[in-house]
Coordinates of C-alpha atoms in Angstrom, one line a residue:
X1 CA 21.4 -4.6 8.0
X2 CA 21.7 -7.2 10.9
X3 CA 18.8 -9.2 11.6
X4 CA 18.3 -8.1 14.7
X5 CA 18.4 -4.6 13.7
X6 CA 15.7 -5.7 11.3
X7 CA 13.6 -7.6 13.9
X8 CA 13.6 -4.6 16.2
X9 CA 12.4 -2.1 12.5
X10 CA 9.5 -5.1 12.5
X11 CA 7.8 -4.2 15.7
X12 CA 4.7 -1.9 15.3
X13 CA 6.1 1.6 16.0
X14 CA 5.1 3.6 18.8
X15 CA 4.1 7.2 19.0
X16 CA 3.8 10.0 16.0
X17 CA 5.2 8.3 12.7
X18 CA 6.4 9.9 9.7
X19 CA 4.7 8.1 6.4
X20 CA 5.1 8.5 2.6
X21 CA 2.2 6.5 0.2
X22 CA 3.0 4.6 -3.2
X23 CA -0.4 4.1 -4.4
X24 CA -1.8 3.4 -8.2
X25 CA -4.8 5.7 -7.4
X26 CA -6.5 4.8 -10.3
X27 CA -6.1 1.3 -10.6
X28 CA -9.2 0.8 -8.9
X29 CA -11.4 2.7 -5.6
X30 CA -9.5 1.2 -2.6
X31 CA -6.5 3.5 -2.7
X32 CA -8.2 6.4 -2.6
X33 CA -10.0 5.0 0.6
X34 CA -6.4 4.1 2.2
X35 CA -5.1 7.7 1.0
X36 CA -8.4 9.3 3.2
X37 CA -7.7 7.2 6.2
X38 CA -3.9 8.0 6.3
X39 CA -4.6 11.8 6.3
X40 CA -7.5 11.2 8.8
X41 CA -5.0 9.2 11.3
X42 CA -2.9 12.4 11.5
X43 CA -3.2 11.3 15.6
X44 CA -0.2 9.2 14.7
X45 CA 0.7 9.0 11.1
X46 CA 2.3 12.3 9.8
X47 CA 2.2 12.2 5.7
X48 CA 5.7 13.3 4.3
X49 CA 4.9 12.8 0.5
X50 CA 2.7 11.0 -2.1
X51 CA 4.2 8.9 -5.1
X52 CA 2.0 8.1 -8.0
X53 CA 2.9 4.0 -9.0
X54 CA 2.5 2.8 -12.4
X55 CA 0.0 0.6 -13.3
X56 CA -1.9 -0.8 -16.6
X57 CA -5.3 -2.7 -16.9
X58 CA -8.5 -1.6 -17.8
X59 CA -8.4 1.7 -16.5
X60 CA -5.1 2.1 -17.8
X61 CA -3.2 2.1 -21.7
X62 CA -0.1 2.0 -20.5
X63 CA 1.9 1.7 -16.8
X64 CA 2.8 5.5 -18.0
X65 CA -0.9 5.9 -18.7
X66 CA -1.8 4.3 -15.2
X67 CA 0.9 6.3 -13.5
X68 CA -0.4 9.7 -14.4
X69 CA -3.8 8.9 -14.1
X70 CA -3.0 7.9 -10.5
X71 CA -1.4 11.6 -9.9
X72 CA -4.6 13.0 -11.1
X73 CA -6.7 11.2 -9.0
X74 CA -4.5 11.7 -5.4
X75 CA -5.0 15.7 -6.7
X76 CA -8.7 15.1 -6.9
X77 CA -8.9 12.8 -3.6
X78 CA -6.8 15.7 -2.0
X79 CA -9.3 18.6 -3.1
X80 CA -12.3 16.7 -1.8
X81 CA -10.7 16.3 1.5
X82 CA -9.9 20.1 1.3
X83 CA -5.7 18.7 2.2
X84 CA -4.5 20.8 -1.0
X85 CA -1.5 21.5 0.6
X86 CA -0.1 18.0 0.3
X87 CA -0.7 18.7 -3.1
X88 CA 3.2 20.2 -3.5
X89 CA 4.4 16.7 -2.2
X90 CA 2.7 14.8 -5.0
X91 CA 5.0 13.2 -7.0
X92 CA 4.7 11.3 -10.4
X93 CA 6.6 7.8 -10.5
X94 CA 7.9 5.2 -12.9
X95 CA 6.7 5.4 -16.4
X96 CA 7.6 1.7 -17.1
X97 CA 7.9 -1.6 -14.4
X98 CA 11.9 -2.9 -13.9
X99 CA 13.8 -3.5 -17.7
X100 CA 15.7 -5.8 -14.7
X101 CA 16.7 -6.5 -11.8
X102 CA 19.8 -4.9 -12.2
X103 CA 18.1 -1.7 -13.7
X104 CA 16.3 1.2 -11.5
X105 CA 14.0 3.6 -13.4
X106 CA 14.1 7.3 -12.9
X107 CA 11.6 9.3 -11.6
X108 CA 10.7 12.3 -9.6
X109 CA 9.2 9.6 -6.7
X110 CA 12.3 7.5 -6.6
X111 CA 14.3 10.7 -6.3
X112 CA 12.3 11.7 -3.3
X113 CA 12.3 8.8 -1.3
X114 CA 15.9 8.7 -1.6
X115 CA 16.4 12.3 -0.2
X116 CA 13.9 12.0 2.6
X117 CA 15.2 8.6 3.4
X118 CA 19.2 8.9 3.4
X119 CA 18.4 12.6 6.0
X120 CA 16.7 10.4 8.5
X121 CA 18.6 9.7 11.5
X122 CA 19.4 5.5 12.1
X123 CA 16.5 5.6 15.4
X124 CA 14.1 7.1 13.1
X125 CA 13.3 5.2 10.2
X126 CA 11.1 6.7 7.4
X127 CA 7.5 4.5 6.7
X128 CA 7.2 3.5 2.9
X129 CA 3.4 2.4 2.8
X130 CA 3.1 0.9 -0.7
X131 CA -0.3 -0.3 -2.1
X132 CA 0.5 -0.9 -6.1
X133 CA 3.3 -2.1 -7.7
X134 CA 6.6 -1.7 -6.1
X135 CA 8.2 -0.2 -8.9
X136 CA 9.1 3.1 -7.5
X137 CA 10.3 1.5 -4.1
X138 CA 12.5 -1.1 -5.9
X139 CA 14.1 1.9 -8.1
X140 CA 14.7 4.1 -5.1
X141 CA 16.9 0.8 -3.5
X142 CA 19.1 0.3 -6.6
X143 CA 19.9 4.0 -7.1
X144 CA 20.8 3.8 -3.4
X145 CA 21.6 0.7 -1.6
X146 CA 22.2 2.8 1.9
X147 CA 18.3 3.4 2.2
X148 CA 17.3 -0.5 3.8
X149 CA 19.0 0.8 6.9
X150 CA 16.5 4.5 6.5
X151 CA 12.9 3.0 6.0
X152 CA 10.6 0.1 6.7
X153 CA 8.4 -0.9 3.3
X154 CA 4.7 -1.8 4.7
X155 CA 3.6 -3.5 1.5
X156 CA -0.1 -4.8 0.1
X157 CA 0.8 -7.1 -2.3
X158 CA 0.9 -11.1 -3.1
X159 CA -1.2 -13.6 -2.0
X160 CA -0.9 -15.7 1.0
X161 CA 1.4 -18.7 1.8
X162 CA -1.5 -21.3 1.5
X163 CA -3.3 -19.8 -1.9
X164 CA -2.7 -21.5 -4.5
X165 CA -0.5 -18.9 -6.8
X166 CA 0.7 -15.3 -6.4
X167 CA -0.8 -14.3 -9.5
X168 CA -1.8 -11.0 -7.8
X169 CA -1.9 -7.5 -9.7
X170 CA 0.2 -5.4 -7.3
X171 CA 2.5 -8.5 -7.2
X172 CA 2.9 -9.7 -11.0
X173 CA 3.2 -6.3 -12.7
X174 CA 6.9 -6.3 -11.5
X175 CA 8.0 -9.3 -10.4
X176 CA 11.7 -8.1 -10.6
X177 CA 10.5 -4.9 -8.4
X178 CA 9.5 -7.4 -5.9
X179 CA 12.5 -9.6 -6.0
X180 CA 14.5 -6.5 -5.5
X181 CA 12.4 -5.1 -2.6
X182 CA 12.4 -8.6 -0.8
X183 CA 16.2 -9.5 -1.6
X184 CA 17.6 -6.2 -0.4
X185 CA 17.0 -6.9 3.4
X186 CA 14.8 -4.4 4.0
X187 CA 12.6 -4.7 6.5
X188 CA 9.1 -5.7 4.9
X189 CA 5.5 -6.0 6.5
X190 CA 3.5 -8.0 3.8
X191 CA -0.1 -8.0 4.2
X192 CA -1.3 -10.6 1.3
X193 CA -4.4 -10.1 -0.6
X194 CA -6.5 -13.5 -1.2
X195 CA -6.2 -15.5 1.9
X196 CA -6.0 -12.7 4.3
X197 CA -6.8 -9.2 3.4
X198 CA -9.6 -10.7 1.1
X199 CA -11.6 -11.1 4.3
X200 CA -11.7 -7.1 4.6
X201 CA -14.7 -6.8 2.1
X202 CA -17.6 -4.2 2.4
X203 CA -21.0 -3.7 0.6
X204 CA -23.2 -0.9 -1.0
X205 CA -25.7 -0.9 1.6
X206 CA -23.0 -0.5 4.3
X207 CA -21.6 2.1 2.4
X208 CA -24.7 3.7 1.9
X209 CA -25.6 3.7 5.9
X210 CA -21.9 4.5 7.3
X211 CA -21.2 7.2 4.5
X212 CA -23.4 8.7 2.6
X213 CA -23.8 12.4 2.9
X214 CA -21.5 12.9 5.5
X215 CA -18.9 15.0 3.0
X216 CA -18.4 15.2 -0.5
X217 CA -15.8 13.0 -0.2
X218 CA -18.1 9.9 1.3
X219 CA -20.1 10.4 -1.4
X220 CA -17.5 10.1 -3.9
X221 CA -16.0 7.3 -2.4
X222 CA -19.7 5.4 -2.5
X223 CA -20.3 6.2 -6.1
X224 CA -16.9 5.5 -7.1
X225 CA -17.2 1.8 -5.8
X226 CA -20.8 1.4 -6.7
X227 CA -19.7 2.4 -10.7
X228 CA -16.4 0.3 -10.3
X229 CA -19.0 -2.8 -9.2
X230 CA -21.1 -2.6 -11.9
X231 CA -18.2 -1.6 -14.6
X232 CA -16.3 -5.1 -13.3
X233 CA -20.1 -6.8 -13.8
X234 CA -21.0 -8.0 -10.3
X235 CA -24.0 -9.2 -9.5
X236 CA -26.4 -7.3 -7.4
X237 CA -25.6 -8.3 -4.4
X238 CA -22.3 -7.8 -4.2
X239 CA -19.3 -7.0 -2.0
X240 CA -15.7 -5.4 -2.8
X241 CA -12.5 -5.9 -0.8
X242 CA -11.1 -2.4 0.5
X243 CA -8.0 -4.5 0.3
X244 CA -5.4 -0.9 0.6
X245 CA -7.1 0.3 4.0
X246 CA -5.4 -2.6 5.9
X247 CA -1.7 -1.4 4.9
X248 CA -2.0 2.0 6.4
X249 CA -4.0 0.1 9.7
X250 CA -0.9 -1.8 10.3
X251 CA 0.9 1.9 11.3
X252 CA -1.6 2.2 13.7
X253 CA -1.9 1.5 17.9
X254 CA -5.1 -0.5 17.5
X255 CA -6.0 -4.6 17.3
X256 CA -6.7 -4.8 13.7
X257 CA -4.6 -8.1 12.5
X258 CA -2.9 -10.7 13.4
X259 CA 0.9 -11.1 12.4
X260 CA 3.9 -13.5 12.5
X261 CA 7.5 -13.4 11.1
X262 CA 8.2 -15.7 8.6
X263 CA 11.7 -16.1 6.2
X264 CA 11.4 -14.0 3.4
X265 CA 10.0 -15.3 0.3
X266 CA 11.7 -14.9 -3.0
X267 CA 8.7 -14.4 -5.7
X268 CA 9.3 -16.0 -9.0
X269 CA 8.4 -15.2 -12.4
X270 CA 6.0 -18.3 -13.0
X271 CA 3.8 -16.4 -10.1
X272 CA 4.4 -18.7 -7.3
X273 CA 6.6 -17.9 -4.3
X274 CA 9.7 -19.8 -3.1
X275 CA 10.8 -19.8 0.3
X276 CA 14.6 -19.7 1.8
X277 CA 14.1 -20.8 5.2
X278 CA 18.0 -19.8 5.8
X279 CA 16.8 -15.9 4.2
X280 CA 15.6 -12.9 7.0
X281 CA 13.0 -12.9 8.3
X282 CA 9.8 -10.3 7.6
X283 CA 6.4 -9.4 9.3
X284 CA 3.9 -11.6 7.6
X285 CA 0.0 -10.5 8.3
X286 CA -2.5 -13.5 8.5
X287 CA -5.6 -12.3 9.8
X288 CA -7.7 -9.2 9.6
X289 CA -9.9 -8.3 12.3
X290 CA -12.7 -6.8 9.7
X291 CA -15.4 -5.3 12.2
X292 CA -13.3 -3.3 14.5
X293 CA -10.8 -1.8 11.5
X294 CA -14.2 -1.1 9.6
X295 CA -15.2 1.2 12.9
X296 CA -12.4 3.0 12.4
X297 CA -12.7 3.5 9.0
X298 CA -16.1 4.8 8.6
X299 CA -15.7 6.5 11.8
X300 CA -12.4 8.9 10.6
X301 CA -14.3 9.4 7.3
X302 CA -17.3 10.8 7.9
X303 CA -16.0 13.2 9.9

């Protein structure tokens, strides 16, 4: 892909988009709150298919484990919405991260994004918003090379250029996933996590007064934080990033970050990034604007 090919994929698209999620569902309650808002933007966004990610921590007992608890869970977030007929677009990903760089793994998701990718046209690009580890994306580019020129990867992942590591779940599961994803030349929108998305942090009480009881899904989505709170041992007064939201916002026509391009990173395996200033160049987010996205949020939600 030429770079300005990729510069021109970069710019924030205009008009009725067609979307597919990667999201670890389960890992924690934010995905299911970015999976809500993408089906709620339906204005613009236009959701092609859903891929379960791996993932494994406390929820998890295995990235297998993670993975189909994750398709579990965009079933159930589907069936509260009453949006069961995405359900025959679900698809379950990668039961393992990258054996290598040089290595895909095969799954049904991989499979899929390849097909829907490689039948788009070259004006059309397909949007890959991925909020877990990028496992299934990075698969998807081995098996087929030809897909960079067919898709633009919005990704929520690492942490920003000034923190002081990129020891950051979505980003150290598979470090090799990422160094695929980010060597390849695909275009890439990177919207870090502490630094910059970290700012886009909520509370019970606002929960409570934007949500509760509008539909069975708001309440879900408030008890589901409240029990993850007090499961992770927060004090009472405390506040949780909705960190996943702001990837899907980035598809959308409103004001809700500021961005830049910067060269590409190249994430290494001792969690820290290095940076080619002679690689491409990406769209690099650095600033949330919290209060207006938040409208939005809570606003589509409820409804």
């Amino acid at each position: 892909m030429t770079e300005e090919k990729r510069m021109e994929r970069l710019k924030k698209p205009k008009g009725q988009i067609e979307v597919v999620l990667d999201t670890d569902t389960y890992n924690e309650i934010d995905d299911q709150f970015a999976l809500a808002y993408l089906i709620k933007s339906e204005e613009k966004l236009r959701l092609q298919a859903i891929y379960a990610a791996p993932f494994f921590n406390h929820h998890s007992e295995s990235p297998e484990d993670g993975m189909e608890k994750s398709y579990a869970e965009i079933h159930k977030v589907l069936k509260l919405m009453g949006k069961q007929e995405f359900c025959d677009v679900v698809f379950k990903g990668s039961k393992e991260y990258l054996p290598s760089e040089k290595k895909p793994v095969e799954s049904p998701a991989a499979r899929d994004l390849i097909e829907r990718a490689m039948g788009r046209a070259d004006d059309n690009p397909l949007y890959v918003v991925a909020i877990g580890a990028i496992t299934n994306i990075a698969s998807a580019i081995l098996m087929e090379p030809e897909i960079i020129e067919k898709i633009v990867v919005v990704w929520l992942g690492g942490n920003s250029r000034e923190w002081k590591d990129d020891r950051e779940f979505n980003a150290y599961q598979d470090i090799a996933a990422d160094r695929v994803v980010f060597g390849s030349g695909v275009p890439v929108v990177q919207l870090p996590c502490m630094g910059v998305v970290s700012s886009f942090a909520t509370t019970g009480p606002e929960l409570e007064y934007w949500l509760r009881g509008k539909n069975s899904l708001c309440d879900y989505l408030i008890d589901n934080t409240i029990q993850e709170a007090e499961l992770c041992g927060q004090p009472s007064c405390w506040s949780r990033a909705i960190w996943d939201v702001t990837a899907v916002a980035w598809l959308l026509d409103e004001d809700f970050m500021e961005e830049r391009y910067e060269h590409c990173p190249v994430p290494q395996y001792d969690d820290k990034w290095a940076i080619n200033k002679t690689g491409h160049f990406i769209k690099y987010v650095y600033g949330i604007n919290r209060d207006r996205l938040f409208e939005d949020l809570f606003k589509k939600l409820a409804k």
